[in-house]
JSON list of C-alpha atoms in Angstrom, two decimals:
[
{"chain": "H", "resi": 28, "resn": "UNK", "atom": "CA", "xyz": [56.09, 95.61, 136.99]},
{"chain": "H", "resi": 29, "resn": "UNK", "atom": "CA", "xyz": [57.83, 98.89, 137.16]},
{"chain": "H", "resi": 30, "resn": "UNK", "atom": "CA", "xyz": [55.83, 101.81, 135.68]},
{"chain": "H", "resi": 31, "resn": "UNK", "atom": "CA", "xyz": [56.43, 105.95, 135.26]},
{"chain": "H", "resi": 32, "resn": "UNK", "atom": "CA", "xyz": [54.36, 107.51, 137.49]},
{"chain": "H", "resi": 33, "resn": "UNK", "atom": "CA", "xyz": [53.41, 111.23, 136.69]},
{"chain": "H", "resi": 34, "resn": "UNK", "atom": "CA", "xyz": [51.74, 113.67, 139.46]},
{"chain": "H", "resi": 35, "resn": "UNK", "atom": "CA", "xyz": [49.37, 115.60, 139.69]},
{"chain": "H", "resi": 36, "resn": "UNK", "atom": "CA", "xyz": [46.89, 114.04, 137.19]},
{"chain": "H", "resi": 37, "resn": "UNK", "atom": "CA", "xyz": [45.12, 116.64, 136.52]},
{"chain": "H", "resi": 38, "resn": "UNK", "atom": "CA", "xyz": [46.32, 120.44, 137.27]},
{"chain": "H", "resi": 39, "resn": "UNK", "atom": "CA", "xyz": [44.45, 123.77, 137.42]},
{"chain": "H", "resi": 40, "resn": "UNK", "atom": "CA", "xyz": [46.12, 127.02, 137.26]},
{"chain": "H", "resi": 41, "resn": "UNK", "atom": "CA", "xyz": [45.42, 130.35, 136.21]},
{"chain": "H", "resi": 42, "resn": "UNK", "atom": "CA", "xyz": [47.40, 132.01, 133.10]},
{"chain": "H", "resi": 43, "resn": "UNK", "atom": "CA", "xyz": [50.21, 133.59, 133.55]},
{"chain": "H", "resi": 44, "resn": "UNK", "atom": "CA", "xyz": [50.90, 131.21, 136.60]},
{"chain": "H", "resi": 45, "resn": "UNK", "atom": "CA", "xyz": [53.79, 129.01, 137.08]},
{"chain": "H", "resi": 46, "resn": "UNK", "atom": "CA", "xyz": [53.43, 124.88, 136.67]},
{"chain": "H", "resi": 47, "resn": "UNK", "atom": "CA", "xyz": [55.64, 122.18, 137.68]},
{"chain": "H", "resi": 48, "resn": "UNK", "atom": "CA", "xyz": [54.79, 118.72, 136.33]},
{"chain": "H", "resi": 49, "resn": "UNK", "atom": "CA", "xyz": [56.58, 115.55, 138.06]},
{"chain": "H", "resi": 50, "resn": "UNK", "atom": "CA", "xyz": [57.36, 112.42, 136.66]},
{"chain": "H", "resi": 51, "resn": "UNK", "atom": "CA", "xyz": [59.11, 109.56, 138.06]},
{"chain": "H", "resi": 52, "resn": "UNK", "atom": "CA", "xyz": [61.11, 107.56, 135.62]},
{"chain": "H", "resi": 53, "resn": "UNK", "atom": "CA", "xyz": [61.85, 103.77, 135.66]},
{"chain": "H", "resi": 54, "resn": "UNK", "atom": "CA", "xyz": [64.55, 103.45, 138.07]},
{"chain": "H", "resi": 55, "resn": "UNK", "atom": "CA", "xyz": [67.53, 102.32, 135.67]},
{"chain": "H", "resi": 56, "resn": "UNK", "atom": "CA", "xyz": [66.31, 104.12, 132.44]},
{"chain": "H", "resi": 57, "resn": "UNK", "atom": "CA", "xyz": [68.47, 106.71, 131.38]},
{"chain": "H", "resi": 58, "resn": "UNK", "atom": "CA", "xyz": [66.65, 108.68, 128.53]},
{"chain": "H", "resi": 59, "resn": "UNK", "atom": "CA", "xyz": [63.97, 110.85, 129.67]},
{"chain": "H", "resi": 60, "resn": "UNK", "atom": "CA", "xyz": [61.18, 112.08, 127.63]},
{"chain": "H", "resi": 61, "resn": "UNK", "atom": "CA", "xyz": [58.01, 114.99, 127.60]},
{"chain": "H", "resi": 62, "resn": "UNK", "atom": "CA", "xyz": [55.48, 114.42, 125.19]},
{"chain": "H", "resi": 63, "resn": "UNK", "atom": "CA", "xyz": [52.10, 116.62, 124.97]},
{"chain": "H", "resi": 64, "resn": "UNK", "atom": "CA", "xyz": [48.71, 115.94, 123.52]},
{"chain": "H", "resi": 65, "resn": "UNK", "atom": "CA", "xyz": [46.27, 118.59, 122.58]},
{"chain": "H", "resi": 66, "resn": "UNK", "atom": "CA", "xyz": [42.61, 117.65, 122.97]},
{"chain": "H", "resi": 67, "resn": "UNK", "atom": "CA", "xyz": [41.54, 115.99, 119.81]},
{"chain": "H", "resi": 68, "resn": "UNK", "atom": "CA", "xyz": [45.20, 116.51, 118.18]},
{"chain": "H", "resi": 69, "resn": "UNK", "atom": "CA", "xyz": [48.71, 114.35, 117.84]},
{"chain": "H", "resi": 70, "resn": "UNK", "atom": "CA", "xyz": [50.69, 113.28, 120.77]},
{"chain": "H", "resi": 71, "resn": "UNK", "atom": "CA", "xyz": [53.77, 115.65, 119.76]},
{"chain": "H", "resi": 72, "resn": "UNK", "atom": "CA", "xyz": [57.68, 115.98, 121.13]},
{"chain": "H", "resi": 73, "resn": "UNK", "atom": "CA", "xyz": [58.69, 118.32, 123.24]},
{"chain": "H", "resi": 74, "resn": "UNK", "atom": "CA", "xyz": [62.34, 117.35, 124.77]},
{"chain": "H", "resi": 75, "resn": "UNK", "atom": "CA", "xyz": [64.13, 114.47, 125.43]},
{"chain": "H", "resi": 76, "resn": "UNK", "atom": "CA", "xyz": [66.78, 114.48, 128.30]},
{"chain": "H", "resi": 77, "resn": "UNK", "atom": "CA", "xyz": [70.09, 112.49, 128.57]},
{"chain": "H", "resi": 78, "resn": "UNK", "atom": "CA", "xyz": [73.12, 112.72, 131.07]},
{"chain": "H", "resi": 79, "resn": "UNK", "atom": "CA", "xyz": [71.49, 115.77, 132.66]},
{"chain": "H", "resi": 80, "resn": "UNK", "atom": "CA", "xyz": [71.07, 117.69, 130.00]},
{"chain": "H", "resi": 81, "resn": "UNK", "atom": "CA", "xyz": [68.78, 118.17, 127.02]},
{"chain": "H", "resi": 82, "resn": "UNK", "atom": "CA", "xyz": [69.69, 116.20, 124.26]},
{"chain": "H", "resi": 83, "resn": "UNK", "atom": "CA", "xyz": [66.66, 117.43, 121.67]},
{"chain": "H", "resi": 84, "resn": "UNK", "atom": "CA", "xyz": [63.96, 119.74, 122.29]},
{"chain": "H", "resi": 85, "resn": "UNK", "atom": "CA", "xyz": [60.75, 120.85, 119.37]},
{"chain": "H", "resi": 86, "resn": "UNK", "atom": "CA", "xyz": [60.39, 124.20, 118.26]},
{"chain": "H", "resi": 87, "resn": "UNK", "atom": "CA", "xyz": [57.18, 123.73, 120.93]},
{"chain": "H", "resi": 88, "resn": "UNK", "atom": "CA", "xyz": [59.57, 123.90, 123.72]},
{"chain": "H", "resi": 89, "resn": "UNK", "atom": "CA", "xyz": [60.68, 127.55, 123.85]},
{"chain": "H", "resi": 90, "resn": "UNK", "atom": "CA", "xyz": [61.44, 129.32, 126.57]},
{"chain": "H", "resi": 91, "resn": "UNK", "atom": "CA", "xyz": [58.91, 129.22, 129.11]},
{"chain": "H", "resi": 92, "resn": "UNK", "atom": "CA", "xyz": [59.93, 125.33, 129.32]},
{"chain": "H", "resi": 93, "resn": "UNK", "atom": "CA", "xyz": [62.54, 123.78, 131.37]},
{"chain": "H", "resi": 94, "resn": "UNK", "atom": "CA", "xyz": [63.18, 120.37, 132.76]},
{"chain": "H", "resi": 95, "resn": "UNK", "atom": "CA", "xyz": [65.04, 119.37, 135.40]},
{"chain": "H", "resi": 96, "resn": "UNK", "atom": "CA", "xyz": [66.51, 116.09, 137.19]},
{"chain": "H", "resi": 97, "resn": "UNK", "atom": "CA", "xyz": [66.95, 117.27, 140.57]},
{"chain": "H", "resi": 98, "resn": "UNK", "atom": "CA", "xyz": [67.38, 114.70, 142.95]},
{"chain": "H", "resi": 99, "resn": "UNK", "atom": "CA", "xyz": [68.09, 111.70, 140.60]},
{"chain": "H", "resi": 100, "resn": "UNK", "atom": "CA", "xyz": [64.92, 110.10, 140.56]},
{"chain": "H", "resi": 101, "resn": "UNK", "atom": "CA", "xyz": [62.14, 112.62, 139.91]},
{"chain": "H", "resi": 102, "resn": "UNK", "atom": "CA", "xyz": [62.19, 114.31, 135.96]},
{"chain": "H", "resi": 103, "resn": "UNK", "atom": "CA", "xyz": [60.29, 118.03, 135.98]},
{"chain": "H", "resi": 104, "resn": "UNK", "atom": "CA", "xyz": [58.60, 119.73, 132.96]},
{"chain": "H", "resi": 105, "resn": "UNK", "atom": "CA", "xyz": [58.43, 123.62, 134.12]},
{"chain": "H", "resi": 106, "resn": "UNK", "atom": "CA", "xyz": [56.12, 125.90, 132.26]},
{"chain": "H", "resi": 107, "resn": "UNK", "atom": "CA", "xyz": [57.05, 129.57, 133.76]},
{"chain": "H", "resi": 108, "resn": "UNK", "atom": "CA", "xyz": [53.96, 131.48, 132.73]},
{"chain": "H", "resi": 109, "resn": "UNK", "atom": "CA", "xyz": [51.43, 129.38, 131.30]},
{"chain": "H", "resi": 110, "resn": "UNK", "atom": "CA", "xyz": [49.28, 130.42, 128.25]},
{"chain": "H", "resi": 111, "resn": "UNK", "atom": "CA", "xyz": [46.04, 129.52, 127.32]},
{"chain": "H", "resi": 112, "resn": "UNK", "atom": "CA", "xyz": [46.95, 127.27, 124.63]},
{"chain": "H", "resi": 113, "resn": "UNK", "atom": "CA", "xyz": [49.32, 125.20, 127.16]},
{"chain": "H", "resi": 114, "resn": "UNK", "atom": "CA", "xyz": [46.03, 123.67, 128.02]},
{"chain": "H", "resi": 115, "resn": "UNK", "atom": "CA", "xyz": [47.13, 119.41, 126.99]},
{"chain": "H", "resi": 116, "resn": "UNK", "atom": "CA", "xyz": [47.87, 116.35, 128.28]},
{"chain": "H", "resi": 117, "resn": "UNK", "atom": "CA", "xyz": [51.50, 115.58, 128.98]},
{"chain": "H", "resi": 118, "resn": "UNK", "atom": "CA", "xyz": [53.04, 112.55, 129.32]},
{"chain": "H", "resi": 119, "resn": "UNK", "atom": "CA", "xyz": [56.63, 111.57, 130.62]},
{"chain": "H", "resi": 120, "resn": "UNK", "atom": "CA", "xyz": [58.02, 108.53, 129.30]},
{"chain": "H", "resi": 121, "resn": "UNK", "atom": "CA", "xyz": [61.39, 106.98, 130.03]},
{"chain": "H", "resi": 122, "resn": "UNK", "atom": "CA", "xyz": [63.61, 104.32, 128.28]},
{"chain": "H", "resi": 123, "resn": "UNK", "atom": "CA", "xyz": [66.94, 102.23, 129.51]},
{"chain": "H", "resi": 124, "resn": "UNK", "atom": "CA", "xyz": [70.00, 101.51, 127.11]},
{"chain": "H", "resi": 125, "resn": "UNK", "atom": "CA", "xyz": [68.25, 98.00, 126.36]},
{"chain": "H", "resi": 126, "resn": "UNK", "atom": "CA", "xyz": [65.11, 98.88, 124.86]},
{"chain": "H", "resi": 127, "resn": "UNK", "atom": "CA", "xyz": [64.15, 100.04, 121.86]},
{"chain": "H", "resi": 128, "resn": "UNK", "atom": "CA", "xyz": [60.79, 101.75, 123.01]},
{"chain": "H", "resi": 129, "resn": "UNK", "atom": "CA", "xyz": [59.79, 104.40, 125.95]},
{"chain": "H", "resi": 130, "resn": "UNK", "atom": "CA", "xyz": [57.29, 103.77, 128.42]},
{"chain": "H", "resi": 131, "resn": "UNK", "atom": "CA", "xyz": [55.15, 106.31, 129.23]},
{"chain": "H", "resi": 132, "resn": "UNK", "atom": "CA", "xyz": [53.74, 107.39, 132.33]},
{"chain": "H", "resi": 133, "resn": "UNK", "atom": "CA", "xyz": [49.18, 108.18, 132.96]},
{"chain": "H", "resi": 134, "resn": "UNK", "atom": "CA", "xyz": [49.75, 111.77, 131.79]},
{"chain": "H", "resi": 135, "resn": "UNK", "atom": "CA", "xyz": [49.03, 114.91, 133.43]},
{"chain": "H", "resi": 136, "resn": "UNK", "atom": "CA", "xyz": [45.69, 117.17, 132.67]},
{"chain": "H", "resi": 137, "resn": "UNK", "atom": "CA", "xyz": [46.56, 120.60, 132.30]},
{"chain": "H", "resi": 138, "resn": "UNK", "atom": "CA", "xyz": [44.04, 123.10, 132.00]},
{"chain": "H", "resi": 139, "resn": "UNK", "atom": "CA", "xyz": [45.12, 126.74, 132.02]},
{"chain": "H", "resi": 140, "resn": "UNK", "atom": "CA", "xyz": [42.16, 128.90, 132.77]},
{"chain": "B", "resi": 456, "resn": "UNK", "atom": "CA", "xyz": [60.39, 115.09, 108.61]},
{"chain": "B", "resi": 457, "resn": "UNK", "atom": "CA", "xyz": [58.72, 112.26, 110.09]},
{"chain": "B", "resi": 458, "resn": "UNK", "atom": "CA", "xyz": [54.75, 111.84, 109.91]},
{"chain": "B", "resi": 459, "resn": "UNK", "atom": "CA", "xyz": [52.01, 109.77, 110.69]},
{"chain": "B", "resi": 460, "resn": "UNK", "atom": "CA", "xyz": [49.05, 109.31, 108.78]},
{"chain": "B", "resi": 461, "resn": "UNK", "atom": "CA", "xyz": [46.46, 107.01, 110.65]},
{"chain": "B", "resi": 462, "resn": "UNK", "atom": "CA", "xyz": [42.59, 106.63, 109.75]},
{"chain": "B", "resi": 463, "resn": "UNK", "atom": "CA", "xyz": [40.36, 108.89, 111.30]},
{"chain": "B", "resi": 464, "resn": "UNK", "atom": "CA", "xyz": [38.06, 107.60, 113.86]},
{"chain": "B", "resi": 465, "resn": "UNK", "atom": "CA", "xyz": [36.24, 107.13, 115.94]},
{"chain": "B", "resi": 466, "resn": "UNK", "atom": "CA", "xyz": [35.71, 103.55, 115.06]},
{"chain": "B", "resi": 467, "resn": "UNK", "atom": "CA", "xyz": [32.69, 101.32, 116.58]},
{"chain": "B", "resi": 468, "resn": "UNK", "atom": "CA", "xyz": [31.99, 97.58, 115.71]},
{"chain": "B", "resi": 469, "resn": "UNK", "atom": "CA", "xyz": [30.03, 94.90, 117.72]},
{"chain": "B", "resi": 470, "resn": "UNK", "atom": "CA", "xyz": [32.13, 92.62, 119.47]},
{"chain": "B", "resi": 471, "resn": "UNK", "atom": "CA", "xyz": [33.85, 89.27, 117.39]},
{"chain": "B", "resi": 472, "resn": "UNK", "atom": "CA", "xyz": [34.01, 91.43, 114.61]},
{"chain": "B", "resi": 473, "resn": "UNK", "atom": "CA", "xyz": [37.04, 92.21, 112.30]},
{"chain": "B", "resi": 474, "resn": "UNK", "atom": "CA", "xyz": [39.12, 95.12, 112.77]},
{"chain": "B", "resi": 475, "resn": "UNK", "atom": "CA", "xyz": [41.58, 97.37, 110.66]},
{"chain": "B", "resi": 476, "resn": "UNK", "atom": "CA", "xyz": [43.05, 100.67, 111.80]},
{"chain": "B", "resi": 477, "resn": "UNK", "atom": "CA", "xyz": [44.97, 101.75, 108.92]},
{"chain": "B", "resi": 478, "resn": "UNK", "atom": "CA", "xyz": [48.78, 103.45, 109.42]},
{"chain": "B", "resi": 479, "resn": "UNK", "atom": "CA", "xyz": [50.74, 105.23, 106.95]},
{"chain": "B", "resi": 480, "resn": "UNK", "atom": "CA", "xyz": [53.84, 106.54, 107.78]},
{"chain": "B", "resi": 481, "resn": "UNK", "atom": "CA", "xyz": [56.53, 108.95, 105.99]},
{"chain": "B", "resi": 482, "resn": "UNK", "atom": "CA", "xyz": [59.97, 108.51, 107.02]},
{"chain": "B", "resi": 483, "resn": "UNK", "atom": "CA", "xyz": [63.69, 108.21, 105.72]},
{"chain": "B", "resi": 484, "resn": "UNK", "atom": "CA", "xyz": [65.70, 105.63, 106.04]},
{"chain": "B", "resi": 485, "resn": "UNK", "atom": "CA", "xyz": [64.53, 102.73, 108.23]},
{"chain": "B", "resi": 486, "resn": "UNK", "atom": "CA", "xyz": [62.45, 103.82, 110.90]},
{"chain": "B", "resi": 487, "resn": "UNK", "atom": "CA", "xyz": [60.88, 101.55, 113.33]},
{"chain": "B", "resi": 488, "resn": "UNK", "atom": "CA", "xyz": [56.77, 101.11, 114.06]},
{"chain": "B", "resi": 489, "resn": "UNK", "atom": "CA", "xyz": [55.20, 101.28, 117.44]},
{"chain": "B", "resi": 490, "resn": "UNK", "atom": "CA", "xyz": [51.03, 101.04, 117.84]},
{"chain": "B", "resi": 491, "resn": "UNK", "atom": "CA", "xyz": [50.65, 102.31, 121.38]},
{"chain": "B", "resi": 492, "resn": "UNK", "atom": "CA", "xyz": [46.93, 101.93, 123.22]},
{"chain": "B", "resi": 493, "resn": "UNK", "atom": "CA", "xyz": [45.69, 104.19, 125.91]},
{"chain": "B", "resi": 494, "resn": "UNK", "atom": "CA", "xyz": [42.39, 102.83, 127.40]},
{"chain": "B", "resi": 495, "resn": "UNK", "atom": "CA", "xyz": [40.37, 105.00, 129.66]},
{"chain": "B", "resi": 496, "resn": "UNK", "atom": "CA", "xyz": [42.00, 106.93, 132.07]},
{"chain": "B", "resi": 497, "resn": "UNK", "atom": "CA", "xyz": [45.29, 105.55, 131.95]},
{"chain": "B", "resi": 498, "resn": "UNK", "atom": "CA", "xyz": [48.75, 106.10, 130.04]},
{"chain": "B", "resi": 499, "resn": "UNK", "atom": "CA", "xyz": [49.94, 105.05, 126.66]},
{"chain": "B", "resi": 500, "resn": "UNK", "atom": "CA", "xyz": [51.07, 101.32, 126.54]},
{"chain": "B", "resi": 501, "resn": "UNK", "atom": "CA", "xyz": [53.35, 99.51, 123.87]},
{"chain": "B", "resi": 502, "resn": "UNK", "atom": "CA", "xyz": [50.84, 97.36, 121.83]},
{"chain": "B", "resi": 503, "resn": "UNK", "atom": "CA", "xyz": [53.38, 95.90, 119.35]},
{"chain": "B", "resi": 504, "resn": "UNK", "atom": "CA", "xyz": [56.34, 96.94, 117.37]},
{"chain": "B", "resi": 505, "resn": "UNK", "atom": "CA", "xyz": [58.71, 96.47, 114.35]},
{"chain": "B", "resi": 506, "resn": "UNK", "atom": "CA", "xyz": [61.71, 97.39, 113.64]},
{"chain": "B", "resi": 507, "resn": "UNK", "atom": "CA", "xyz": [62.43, 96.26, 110.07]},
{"chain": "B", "resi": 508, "resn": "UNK", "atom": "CA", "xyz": [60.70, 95.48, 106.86]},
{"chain": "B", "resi": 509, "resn": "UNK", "atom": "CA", "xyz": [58.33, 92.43, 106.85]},
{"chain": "B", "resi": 510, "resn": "UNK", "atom": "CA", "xyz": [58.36, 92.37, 110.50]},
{"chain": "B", "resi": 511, "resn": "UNK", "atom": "CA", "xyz": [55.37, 91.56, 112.30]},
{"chain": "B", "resi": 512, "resn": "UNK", "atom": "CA", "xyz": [54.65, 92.58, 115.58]},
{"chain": "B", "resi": 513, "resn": "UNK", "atom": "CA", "xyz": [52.09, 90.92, 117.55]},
{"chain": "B", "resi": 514, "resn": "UNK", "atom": "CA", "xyz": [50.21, 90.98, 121.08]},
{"chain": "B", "resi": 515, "resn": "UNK", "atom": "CA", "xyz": [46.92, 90.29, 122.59]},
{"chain": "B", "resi": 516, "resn": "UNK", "atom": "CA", "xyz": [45.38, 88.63, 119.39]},
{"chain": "B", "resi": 517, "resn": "UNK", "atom": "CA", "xyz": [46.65, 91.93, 117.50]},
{"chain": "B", "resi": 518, "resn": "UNK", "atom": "CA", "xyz": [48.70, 91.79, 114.72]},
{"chain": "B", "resi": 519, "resn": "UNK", "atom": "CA", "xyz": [50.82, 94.70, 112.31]},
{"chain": "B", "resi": 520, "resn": "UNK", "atom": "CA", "xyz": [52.95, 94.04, 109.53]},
{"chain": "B", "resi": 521, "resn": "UNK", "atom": "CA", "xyz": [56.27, 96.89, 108.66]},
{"chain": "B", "resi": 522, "resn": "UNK", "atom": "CA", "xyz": [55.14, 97.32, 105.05]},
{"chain": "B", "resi": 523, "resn": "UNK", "atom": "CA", "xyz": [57.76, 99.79, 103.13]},
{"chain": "B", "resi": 524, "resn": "UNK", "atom": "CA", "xyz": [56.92, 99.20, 99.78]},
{"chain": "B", "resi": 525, "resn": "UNK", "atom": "CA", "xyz": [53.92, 100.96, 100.80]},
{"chain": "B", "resi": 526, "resn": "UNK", "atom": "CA", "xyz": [54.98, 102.71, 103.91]},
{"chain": "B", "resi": 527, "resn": "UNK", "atom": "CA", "xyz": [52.50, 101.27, 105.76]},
{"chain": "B", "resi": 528, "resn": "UNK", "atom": "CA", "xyz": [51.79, 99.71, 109.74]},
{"chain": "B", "resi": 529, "resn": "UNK", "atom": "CA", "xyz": [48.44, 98.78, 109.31]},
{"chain": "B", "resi": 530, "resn": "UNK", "atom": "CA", "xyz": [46.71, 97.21, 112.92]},
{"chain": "B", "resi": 531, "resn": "UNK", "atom": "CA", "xyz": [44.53, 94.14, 112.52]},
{"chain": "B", "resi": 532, "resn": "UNK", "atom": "CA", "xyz": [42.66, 91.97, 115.27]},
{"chain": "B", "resi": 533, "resn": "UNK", "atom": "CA", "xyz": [40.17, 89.23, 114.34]},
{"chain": "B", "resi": 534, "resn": "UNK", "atom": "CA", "xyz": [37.88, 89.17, 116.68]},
{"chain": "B", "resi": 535, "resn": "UNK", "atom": "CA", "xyz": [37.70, 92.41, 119.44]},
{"chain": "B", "resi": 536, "resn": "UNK", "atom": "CA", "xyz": [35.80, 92.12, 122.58]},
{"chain": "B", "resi": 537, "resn": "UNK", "atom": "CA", "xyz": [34.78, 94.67, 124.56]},
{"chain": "B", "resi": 538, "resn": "UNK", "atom": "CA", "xyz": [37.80, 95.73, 127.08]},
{"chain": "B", "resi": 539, "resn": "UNK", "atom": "CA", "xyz": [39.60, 96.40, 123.33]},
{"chain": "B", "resi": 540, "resn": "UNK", "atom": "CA", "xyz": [37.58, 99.88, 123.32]},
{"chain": "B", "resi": 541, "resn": "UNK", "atom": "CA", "xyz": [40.31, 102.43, 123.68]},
{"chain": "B", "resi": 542, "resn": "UNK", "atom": "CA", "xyz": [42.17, 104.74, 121.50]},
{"chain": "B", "resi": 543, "resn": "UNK", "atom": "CA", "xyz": [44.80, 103.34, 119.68]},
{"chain": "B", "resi": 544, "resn": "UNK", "atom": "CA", "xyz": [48.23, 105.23, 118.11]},
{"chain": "B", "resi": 545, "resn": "UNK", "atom": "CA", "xyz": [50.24, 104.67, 115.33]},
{"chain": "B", "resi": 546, "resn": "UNK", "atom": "CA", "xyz": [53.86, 106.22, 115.81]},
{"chain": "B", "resi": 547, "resn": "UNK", "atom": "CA", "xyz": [57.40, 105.53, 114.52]},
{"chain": "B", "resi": 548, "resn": "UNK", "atom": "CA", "xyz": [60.91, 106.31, 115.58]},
{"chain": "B", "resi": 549, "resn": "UNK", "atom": "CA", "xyz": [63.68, 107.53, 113.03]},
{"chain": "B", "resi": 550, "resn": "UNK", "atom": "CA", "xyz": [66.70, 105.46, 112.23]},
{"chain": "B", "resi": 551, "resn": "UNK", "atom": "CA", "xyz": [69.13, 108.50, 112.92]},
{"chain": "B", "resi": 552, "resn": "UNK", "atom": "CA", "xyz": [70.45, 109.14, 115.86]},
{"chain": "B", "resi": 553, "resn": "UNK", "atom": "CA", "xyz": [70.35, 108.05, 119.26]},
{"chain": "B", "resi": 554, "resn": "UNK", "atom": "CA", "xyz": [67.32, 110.04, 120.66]},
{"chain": "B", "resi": 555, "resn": "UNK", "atom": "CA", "xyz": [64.47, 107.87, 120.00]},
{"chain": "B", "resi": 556, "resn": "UNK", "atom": "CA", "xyz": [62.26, 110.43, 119.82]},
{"chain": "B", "resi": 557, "resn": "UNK", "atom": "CA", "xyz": [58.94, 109.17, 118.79]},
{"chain": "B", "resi": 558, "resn": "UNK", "atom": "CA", "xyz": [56.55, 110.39, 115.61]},
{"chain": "B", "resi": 559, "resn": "UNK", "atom": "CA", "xyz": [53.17, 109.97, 116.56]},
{"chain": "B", "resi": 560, "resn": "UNK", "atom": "CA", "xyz": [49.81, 109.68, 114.71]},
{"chain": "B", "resi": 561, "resn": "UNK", "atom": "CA", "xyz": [46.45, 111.30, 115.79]},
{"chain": "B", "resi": 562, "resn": "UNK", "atom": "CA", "xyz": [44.93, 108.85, 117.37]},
{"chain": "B", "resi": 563, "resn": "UNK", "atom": "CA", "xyz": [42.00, 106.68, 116.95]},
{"chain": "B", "resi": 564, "resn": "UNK", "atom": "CA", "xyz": [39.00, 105.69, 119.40]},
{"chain": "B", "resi": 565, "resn": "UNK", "atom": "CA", "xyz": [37.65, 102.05, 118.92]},
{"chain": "B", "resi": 566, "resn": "UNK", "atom": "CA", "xyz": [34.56, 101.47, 120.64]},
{"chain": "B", "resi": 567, "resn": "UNK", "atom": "CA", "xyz": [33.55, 97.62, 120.77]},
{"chain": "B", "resi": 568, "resn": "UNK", "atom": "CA", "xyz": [29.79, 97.21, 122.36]},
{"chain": "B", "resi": 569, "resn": "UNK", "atom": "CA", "xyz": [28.47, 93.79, 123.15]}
]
């Protein structure tokens, strides 16, 4: 059964440092998605990608965020210069024209020490 | 905007028994229900949905009816056994738009023991 797959699964870096999470989508979705989960808090929105370009994005996702498509089958969530409180899970999910829900990848552990 | 209300856990019962995680949502228009499940270690998985009123949604012996006269998604399973423990979410998507961005609740951990 196809599944999202999301590297690393858990990520240590120092603040101020620069992150790169990877996610690889479903191969024939077309509507990417980053959620994040603080420990012991909601699973919240952060950006949803369509056609190459961001189609909605929270007031969480300022701009120390970016996400990228680069080579068509991999879906990045950049955090420039992490911050203590960027410490969450975050989960990619993915969903094609037919469905009506996303399916979401393991999640990656960030902890920002 | 959108929210999610769900009960707070975390819940434990002995296995066979009854369970209710309760959902209430706050939403215009007609939004759709989702209860996702993450067990341990792994990602969040589509339980069951509905997308319109009276729906239910169903899976794996659990059930969820789309209440809106009381804005409600409430999760019910008869009997749990043990590989139920996991922490369950309530979440619903918006009926505007073509994002599908999804409204999630805060979780809550079911523990079944033997």
């Amino acid at each position: 059964e196809p599944e999202v797959t999301q590297t690393p699964s858990h990520q240590v870096t120092q603040m101020g440092q620069e992150v790169i999470l990877r996610c690889v989508p479903i191969s024939n979705h077309l509507y990417f998605y980053w959620y994040r989960q603080i420990l012991g808090q909601k699973v919240e929105f952060l950006v949803s990608f369509y056609n190459n370009e961001i189609s909605e994005k929270s007031e969480i996702f300022d701009d120390q965020f970016s996400v990228e498509r680069p080579d068509g089958s991999n879906f990045t969530l950049k955090i420039r210069s992490t911050k203590l409180e960027d410490s969450a899970m975050y989960f990619c999910a993915s969903r094609g024209i037919r469905y009506t829900e996303a399916f979401f990848g393991q999640g990656t552990r960030l902890t920002v020490v | 905007g959108n929210s999610v209300t769900q009960m707070e856990g975390p819940v434990t019962l002995s296995e066979e028994a009854f369970l209710t995680i309760n959902c209430t949502y706050t939403a215009t228009g007609y939004p759709s229900l989702f209860w996702y499940v993450q067990y341990p270690g792994e990602g969040l998985q589509l339980l069951l949905k509905a997308t319109k009123a009276d729906d239910k949604g169903s899976n794996k012996g659990f059930e969820a009816t789309y209440r809106k006269e009381t804005t409600s998604f409430h999760l019910e399973k008869g009997s749990v056994q043990v590989s139920d423990s996991a922490v369950y979410f309530c979440a619903l998507r918006g009926s505007g738009g073509s994002n599908y961005k999804l409204t999630f609740g805060k979780g809550t951990l079911l523990t079944v023991n033997p």
